[in-house]
Coordinates of C-alpha atoms in Angstrom, one line a residue:
M1 CA -6.6 34.6 3.6
T2 CA -9.9 33.3 3.7
N3 CA -12.6 35.2 5.6
A4 CA -14.4 32.0 6.6
V5 CA -14.8 31.8 10.3
R6 CA -15.4 28.6 12.1
K7 CA -16.6 28.3 15.8
E8 CA -18.5 25.9 17.9
I9 CA -21.4 27.4 18.9
M10 CA -23.2 24.6 20.8
P11 CA -22.0 21.2 22.1
G12 CA -21.2 19.1 18.5
V13 CA -22.7 22.4 16.4
F14 CA -20.2 24.1 14.5
L15 CA -20.9 27.0 12.2
T16 CA -18.7 28.3 9.5
S17 CA -19.6 31.8 8.3
F18 CA -18.2 33.1 4.9
R19 CA -18.9 36.8 4.7
T20 CA -19.6 38.2 1.3
K21 CA -21.2 40.6 -0.8
K22 CA -20.3 39.2 -4.1
F23 CA -23.7 37.4 -4.2
K24 CA -27.0 38.5 -4.6
T25 CA -28.3 35.5 -2.4
G26 CA -27.5 34.2 1.0
L27 CA -26.9 30.3 1.4
L28 CA -27.3 28.8 4.8
S29 CA -27.0 24.9 5.3
M30 CA -27.3 22.5 8.1
N31 CA -25.8 18.8 7.8
L32 CA -25.9 16.0 10.4
L33 CA -22.9 13.8 10.0
T34 CA -23.1 10.6 11.0
P35 CA -20.8 7.1 10.5
L36 CA -21.6 5.7 6.9
K37 CA -23.2 2.0 7.6
A38 CA -25.1 -0.2 5.5
A39 CA -27.9 -0.8 8.4
S40 CA -28.6 3.1 8.6
A41 CA -27.6 4.5 5.2
S42 CA -31.1 4.3 3.4
K43 CA -32.9 5.7 6.7
N44 CA -30.5 8.4 6.8
A45 CA -31.0 9.2 3.1
M46 CA -34.8 9.1 3.7
L47 CA -34.9 11.4 6.4
P48 CA -34.1 14.7 5.0
S49 CA -36.8 14.2 2.4
V50 CA -39.4 13.1 5.0
L51 CA -38.9 16.3 7.2
R52 CA -39.0 18.3 4.2
R53 CA -42.7 17.5 3.5
G54 CA -43.7 19.7 6.3
T55 CA -43.2 21.1 9.9
A56 CA -45.7 21.4 13.1
R57 CA -46.5 24.8 12.0
Y58 CA -46.7 24.1 8.3
P59 CA -47.7 20.3 8.0
D60 CA -47.6 20.1 4.3
M61 CA -46.1 21.0 1.0
E62 CA -48.5 23.9 0.5
Q63 CA -48.4 25.7 3.5
L64 CA -44.5 25.3 3.5
S65 CA -44.2 26.5 0.0
A66 CA -46.5 29.6 1.1
A67 CA -44.1 30.3 3.8
L68 CA -41.1 30.2 1.7
D69 CA -42.9 32.6 -0.8
S70 CA -43.2 34.8 2.0
L71 CA -39.8 35.0 2.4
Y72 CA -39.3 36.5 -1.4
G73 CA -39.4 32.9 -2.7
A74 CA -36.4 31.7 -0.5
Q75 CA -35.7 27.8 -1.0
I76 CA -34.6 25.0 0.9
E77 CA -33.6 21.8 -0.8
S78 CA -32.8 18.1 1.2
V79 CA -29.3 16.8 0.6
V80 CA -27.7 14.1 1.2
R81 CA -23.9 13.3 0.6
K82 CA -21.3 10.8 1.4
K83 CA -17.8 12.2 2.6
G84 CA -15.5 9.2 2.9
E85 CA -17.1 7.0 5.2
V86 CA -19.3 9.9 6.9
Q87 CA -22.9 10.2 5.2
C88 CA -24.0 14.1 5.5
V89 CA -27.6 14.5 5.8
G90 CA -29.6 17.9 5.9
F91 CA -30.7 20.9 4.2
V92 CA -29.4 23.8 1.7
S93 CA -31.2 26.9 1.9
S94 CA -31.0 29.7 -0.8
F95 CA -32.7 33.4 -0.3
I96 CA -32.1 36.7 -1.3
D97 CA -29.6 38.8 0.1
E98 CA -31.2 41.8 2.3
A99 CA -29.6 44.4 0.3
L100 CA -31.9 43.6 -2.4
T101 CA -35.1 43.1 -0.2
P102 CA -37.6 46.3 0.0
G103 CA -36.4 48.1 3.0
Q104 CA -33.6 45.9 3.4
E105 CA -35.9 43.7 5.3
K106 CA -34.0 40.7 7.1
L107 CA -34.3 37.2 6.0
L108 CA -31.6 35.4 7.6
E109 CA -33.6 35.0 11.1
P110 CA -36.6 33.9 9.6
V111 CA -34.8 31.5 7.0
A112 CA -32.8 29.8 10.1
D113 CA -35.9 29.7 11.9
L114 CA -37.5 27.8 9.4
L115 CA -34.7 25.7 8.9
G116 CA -34.7 25.0 12.7
E117 CA -38.4 23.9 12.2
L118 CA -37.7 21.7 9.4
L119 CA -35.1 19.9 11.8
L120 CA -36.7 20.1 15.5
S121 CA -40.2 20.3 14.7
P122 CA -41.5 17.9 12.2
A123 CA -45.3 17.4 11.3
T124 CA -46.0 14.6 13.2
R125 CA -49.3 12.5 13.8
N126 CA -49.4 10.3 17.4
G127 CA -45.7 10.9 17.8
R128 CA -44.5 9.4 14.4
F129 CA -44.0 11.0 11.0
Y130 CA -47.1 10.9 8.9
T131 CA -47.1 7.6 7.3
E132 CA -48.0 8.9 3.7
Y133 CA -45.0 11.2 4.0
V134 CA -42.8 8.0 4.7
E135 CA -44.3 5.5 2.0
G136 CA -43.9 8.4 -0.3
E137 CA -40.3 9.2 -0.1
K138 CA -39.4 5.5 0.5
N139 CA -40.7 4.8 -2.9
N140 CA -38.9 8.0 -4.3
L141 CA -35.8 6.7 -2.6
K142 CA -36.2 3.4 -4.1
D143 CA -37.0 5.0 -7.5
R144 CA -33.5 6.9 -7.0
I145 CA -31.5 3.6 -6.3
R146 CA -33.0 1.7 -9.2
A147 CA -32.2 4.6 -11.6
I148 CA -28.6 4.2 -11.0
V149 CA -28.2 1.0 -12.9
N150 CA -29.6 2.7 -16.1
D151 CA -26.6 4.7 -16.1
K152 CA -23.9 2.3 -17.1
R153 CA -21.0 4.6 -16.3
Q154 CA -22.6 5.3 -13.0
Y155 CA -23.1 1.9 -12.3
A156 CA -19.7 0.6 -13.0
D157 CA -18.1 3.3 -10.9
K158 CA -20.6 2.0 -8.1
R159 CA -19.5 -1.6 -8.7
L160 CA -15.8 -0.8 -8.7
V161 CA -15.9 0.9 -5.6
E162 CA -18.5 -1.7 -3.5
L163 CA -15.7 -4.3 -5.1
M164 CA -13.0 -2.6 -4.2
C165 CA -14.0 -1.5 -0.5
R166 CA -16.3 -4.8 0.1
E167 CA -15.1 -5.3 3.6
E168 CA -15.3 -1.2 4.4
D169 CA -17.8 1.1 5.1
Y170 CA -17.0 3.1 2.1
S171 CA -18.5 0.4 -0.1
V172 CA -22.0 1.7 1.1
D173 CA -23.9 4.0 -1.4
K174 CA -24.8 7.4 0.0
L175 CA -28.4 6.0 -0.7
G176 CA -28.1 2.7 0.8
S177 CA -29.8 -0.2 -1.0
E178 CA -33.4 -0.9 -2.0
E179 CA -33.5 -3.9 0.2
A180 CA -32.7 -1.5 3.2
A181 CA -35.1 1.3 2.0
S182 CA -37.9 -1.3 1.6
A183 CA -37.3 -2.5 5.2
V184 CA -37.8 1.4 6.9
S185 CA -41.0 1.8 8.8
G186 CA -42.3 4.6 10.2
Q187 CA -41.3 4.0 13.6
K188 CA -37.7 3.1 12.7
L189 CA -37.3 6.1 10.9
F190 CA -38.3 8.5 13.8
E191 CA -36.3 6.1 16.2
Q192 CA -33.2 6.9 13.6
Y193 CA -34.3 10.7 13.7
N194 CA -34.0 10.9 17.3
R195 CA -30.9 9.5 17.5
L196 CA -29.2 11.6 14.8
L197 CA -30.5 14.7 16.8
A198 CA -29.1 13.5 20.0
S199 CA -25.7 12.0 18.7
S200 CA -24.8 13.4 15.4
R201 CA -22.5 16.3 14.8
L202 CA -24.1 19.2 13.5
E203 CA -22.2 21.5 10.7
L204 CA -23.4 24.5 9.5
F205 CA -22.6 26.7 6.9
Y206 CA -23.5 30.4 5.9
S207 CA -22.4 32.8 2.7
G208 CA -23.8 36.3 2.4
S209 CA -23.3 39.7 3.7
A210 CA -24.2 39.2 7.3
S211 CA -21.6 39.0 10.1
P212 CA -20.6 36.1 11.6
E213 CA -21.9 37.2 14.9
R214 CA -25.2 37.9 13.4
V215 CA -25.4 34.5 11.8
E216 CA -24.4 32.6 15.1
G217 CA -27.1 34.5 17.1
A218 CA -29.9 33.5 14.4
M219 CA -28.7 29.6 14.6
L220 CA -28.5 29.6 18.1
Y221 CA -32.1 30.8 18.6
A222 CA -33.2 28.4 15.9
L223 CA -31.6 25.4 17.3
E224 CA -32.1 26.2 21.2
S225 CA -34.2 23.1 21.4
L226 CA -31.8 20.9 20.0
P227 CA -31.4 17.7 22.2
R228 CA -27.6 17.2 23.3
P229 CA -27.8 14.9 26.6
G230 CA -24.1 13.8 26.1
A231 CA -21.0 14.0 23.7
T232 CA -21.9 13.8 19.8
E233 CA -20.7 10.6 18.1
P234 CA -17.4 10.9 16.5
V235 CA -16.9 10.6 12.7
D236 CA -13.9 9.9 10.9
T237 CA -13.9 10.4 7.0
A238 CA -12.0 7.1 6.3
V239 CA -10.4 3.9 7.5
K240 CA -7.4 3.3 5.2
K241 CA -6.2 -0.1 4.0
A242 CA -3.4 -1.0 1.9
A243 CA -3.8 -2.7 -1.8
P244 CA -4.0 -6.5 -2.0
E245 CA -0.6 -8.1 -3.2
E246 CA -2.6 -9.5 -6.3
P247 CA -5.4 -7.1 -7.7
Q248 CA -8.8 -8.2 -7.8
V249 CA -10.2 -8.8 -11.3
V250 CA -14.1 -9.0 -11.9
T251 CA -15.9 -9.4 -15.2
E252 CA -19.6 -8.9 -15.2
S253 CA -22.3 -9.2 -18.0
M254 CA -25.4 -7.1 -18.7
D255 CA -27.3 -6.2 -21.9
V256 CA -25.1 -3.1 -22.8
T257 CA -23.6 -2.2 -26.4
Q258 CA -20.7 -0.5 -25.0
G259 CA -18.3 -2.0 -22.3
K260 CA -17.1 0.1 -19.2
L261 CA -13.8 -0.4 -17.7
A262 CA -13.2 0.6 -14.4
I263 CA -9.9 0.7 -12.2
G264 CA -9.3 1.4 -8.6
F265 CA -5.9 2.4 -7.0
R266 CA -4.9 2.8 -3.4
L267 CA -3.0 5.8 -2.8
G268 CA -1.1 4.8 0.6
G269 CA -3.2 7.1 2.8
R270 CA -4.2 10.6 3.1
G271 CA -3.1 13.7 4.8
A272 CA -2.4 17.3 4.3
P273 CA 1.0 17.6 3.2
D274 CA 0.2 14.8 0.4
Y275 CA -3.0 16.2 -0.8
P276 CA -1.7 18.9 -3.0
A277 CA 0.5 16.8 -4.7
Q278 CA -2.4 13.9 -5.1
T279 CA -4.4 16.3 -6.7
L280 CA -2.2 17.1 -9.3
F281 CA -1.2 13.8 -9.8
H282 CA -4.9 12.8 -10.4
T283 CA -5.4 16.1 -12.7
A284 CA -2.5 15.3 -14.9
Y285 CA -3.6 11.1 -15.1
G286 CA -7.0 11.5 -16.0
G287 CA -8.7 14.9 -14.5
T288 CA -8.8 16.9 -17.5
S289 CA -9.0 17.3 -21.3
T290 CA -5.2 17.6 -21.2
S291 CA -4.5 14.7 -19.1
K292 CA -2.4 11.4 -20.2
L293 CA -5.6 9.3 -20.3
F294 CA -7.7 12.0 -22.3
L295 CA -4.9 12.8 -24.8
N296 CA -3.6 9.2 -25.3
V297 CA -5.6 6.4 -24.6
R298 CA -8.6 8.3 -25.8
E299 CA -7.5 10.7 -28.4
K300 CA -4.3 9.3 -30.1
L301 CA -4.9 5.6 -29.6
S302 CA -9.0 6.0 -30.0
L303 CA -9.1 3.2 -27.3
C304 CA -11.8 4.5 -25.4
Y305 CA -14.7 6.7 -25.9
F306 CA -14.1 8.1 -22.5
A307 CA -11.4 8.0 -20.0
S308 CA -11.2 10.1 -16.9
S309 CA -9.8 9.3 -13.4
A310 CA -11.5 10.6 -9.9
L311 CA -9.7 11.3 -6.7
H312 CA -11.6 10.0 -3.7
R313 CA -9.8 12.4 -1.3
S314 CA -10.9 11.3 2.0
K315 CA -10.8 7.5 1.2
G316 CA -7.2 7.8 -0.2
I317 CA -8.3 6.0 -3.3
L318 CA -8.3 7.0 -7.2
T319 CA -10.7 5.4 -9.7
V320 CA -10.4 5.4 -13.7
S321 CA -13.6 5.3 -15.4
S322 CA -13.5 4.5 -19.2
G323 CA -16.0 3.3 -21.8
I324 CA -14.4 0.8 -24.6
E325 CA -15.2 -1.8 -27.3
F326 CA -15.6 -5.3 -25.7
K327 CA -12.7 -6.4 -28.0
N328 CA -10.4 -3.6 -26.7
Y329 CA -10.4 -4.6 -23.2
E330 CA -6.7 -5.9 -22.8
K331 CA -5.1 -3.3 -25.2
A332 CA -7.2 -0.5 -23.1
R333 CA -6.3 -1.9 -19.5
D334 CA -2.8 -1.9 -20.5
E335 CA -2.6 1.7 -22.0
I336 CA -4.4 2.9 -18.6
L337 CA -1.8 1.5 -16.5
A338 CA 0.9 2.3 -18.9
Q339 CA 0.2 6.0 -18.3
L340 CA 0.2 5.5 -14.6
K341 CA 3.7 4.1 -15.0
A342 CA 4.8 6.9 -17.1
I343 CA 4.2 9.4 -14.2
Q344 CA 5.4 7.1 -11.6
E345 CA 8.9 7.2 -13.7
G346 CA 8.7 11.2 -13.6
K347 CA 7.6 11.5 -17.4
L348 CA 5.7 14.7 -16.9
E349 CA 6.3 17.5 -19.5
D350 CA 6.6 21.0 -18.2
W351 CA 3.3 22.0 -20.3
E352 CA 1.6 18.9 -18.6
L353 CA 2.4 20.0 -15.1
E354 CA 1.6 23.6 -16.0
A355 CA -1.7 22.6 -17.4
A356 CA -2.4 20.6 -14.3
K357 CA -1.6 23.5 -12.0
R358 CA -3.8 26.0 -14.1
S359 CA -6.9 23.5 -14.1
V360 CA -6.8 23.0 -10.3
V361 CA -6.0 26.9 -9.9
N362 CA -9.1 27.8 -11.8
A363 CA -11.0 25.4 -10.0
M364 CA -10.4 26.9 -6.7
R365 CA -11.1 30.4 -8.3
S366 CA -14.3 29.2 -9.6
T367 CA -15.4 27.6 -6.3
L368 CA -15.4 31.2 -5.0
D369 CA -17.9 32.0 -7.6
S370 CA -20.4 29.3 -6.7
Q371 CA -21.7 29.3 -2.8
T372 CA -23.0 26.0 -3.5
R373 CA -19.5 24.8 -4.6
M374 CA -18.1 26.7 -1.4
E375 CA -20.6 25.2 0.9
D376 CA -19.5 21.5 -0.2
F377 CA -15.9 22.2 -0.3
Y378 CA -16.2 24.0 3.3
L379 CA -18.0 20.9 4.7
G380 CA -15.0 18.7 3.3
Q381 CA -12.4 20.7 5.0
A382 CA -14.6 20.6 8.3
L383 CA -14.7 16.7 7.9
E384 CA -10.9 16.4 7.2
E385 CA -9.9 19.1 9.8
L386 CA -8.3 21.4 7.2
P387 CA -8.1 25.1 8.2
Y388 CA -7.7 26.3 4.5
G389 CA -9.9 27.8 1.7
P390 CA -9.7 27.5 -1.9
M391 CA -7.2 30.1 -2.4
E392 CA -4.8 29.1 0.2
F393 CA -4.9 25.2 -1.4
A394 CA -4.2 27.3 -5.0
A395 CA -1.3 28.8 -3.2
Q396 CA 0.0 25.1 -2.4
I397 CA -0.7 23.9 -5.6
E398 CA 1.4 26.6 -7.1
K399 CA 4.5 25.2 -5.0
V400 CA 4.1 21.5 -5.9
T401 CA 7.3 20.2 -7.8
A402 CA 7.2 17.2 -10.7
E403 CA 9.0 15.3 -8.2
E404 CA 6.3 15.4 -5.4
I405 CA 3.9 14.3 -8.2
R406 CA 6.0 11.4 -9.3
R407 CA 6.3 10.3 -5.4
A408 CA 2.5 10.7 -5.2
A409 CA 1.8 8.6 -8.4
E410 CA 4.5 6.2 -7.0
A411 CA 2.2 5.3 -4.0
A412 CA -0.6 4.3 -6.3
R413 CA -1.3 0.5 -5.9
L414 CA -3.4 -1.4 -8.2
D415 CA -6.6 -2.8 -6.4
T416 CA -9.3 -3.9 -8.2
I417 CA -10.3 -4.0 -12.0
Y418 CA -13.8 -4.3 -13.2
F419 CA -15.3 -4.7 -16.6
L420 CA -18.5 -4.6 -17.3
R421 CA -19.3 -6.2 -20.8
G422 CA -22.1 -7.6 -23.0
P423 CA -23.7 -11.1 -22.7
D424 CA -21.5 -13.5 -24.9
K425 CA -19.2 -10.8 -26.0
G426 CA -15.2 -10.6 -26.3
G427 CA -13.3 -9.2 -23.7
E428 CA -11.0 -10.4 -20.9

């Protein structure tokens, strides 16, 4: 069994502690969870970067960096994530484990205090964030949003989700949009900050050698001024929809030399009983270098430069990403769908099933070798209210049968086909 301990330590504040002496560092994170909405996504995405610019005690990057240096080079990074239809914004800190500090000097408490300051006592002027900090991070955010189009594979995957989920909040990018980012003012951002503090659920995670009781005490002290006037806003990772009777097909043109074919499927909902089988279905279909998409569509038939699938666990959808010659659109599309049909018809060899299981089990083992991967794993578990750890999930994977994988694949329904091609080139 996992030694992760989860507890609500304040109203709407949850702490997951994973005690281990395996690492030379400790990791401490805090994430505000809020529904993913187009109107607020850019403000939320900008917020942790603005907060990371300074606190009331350390009002600029130079002083804040000096404070971190005094904690033996501790690091604090701002993070923005999308888990289903929930936006997660906050900080992740890494610092030397106390067993390695001179005289085993305590670092957990001062690092927790500094995180608390970043969240609750930001650098302000006349009751607002510094204008220069807001404008600087606004430009940084817009640059990050613009950069997505330069990676055509990432852009095609993003467009697929936007089209597939156009009437759902899942279509919203974790960074929001450039237009929304441009409209953010210091006053609007400060209002959103206060709204999040008062109403958002706060998820804390710790991995290191300290006891859960000590971590709880450190976080309670660091967050004692957190405003909690009422119940926190509920969050749900996803609202499910069925696939349309006829899939939508969208073709767009850009100045590209390689076509990008992205295909989306609805999986008929989510739930703990289905998740192990869904995971193995995705893994066998396009999740690894031993998958059907890789070995057949890419290697055997040479129809794609790359072909892989991604399971959007919290949303209950699966997407396929591929790079193709423009002229191979129909052949690649048909073969990608044919490989899905093969799994739906139970055409999965024993070695394919075993390779998929080994891939997932090894991924779960490697999760325990990385504090950042553990933190991300347990954040997802907390959102979905799933109580098991990586190795418990690995044990569930080992028990999945080929028939359960077939049923998981059978539930997949084609929703959207998106093709990005060059101008005046062949294709659909």
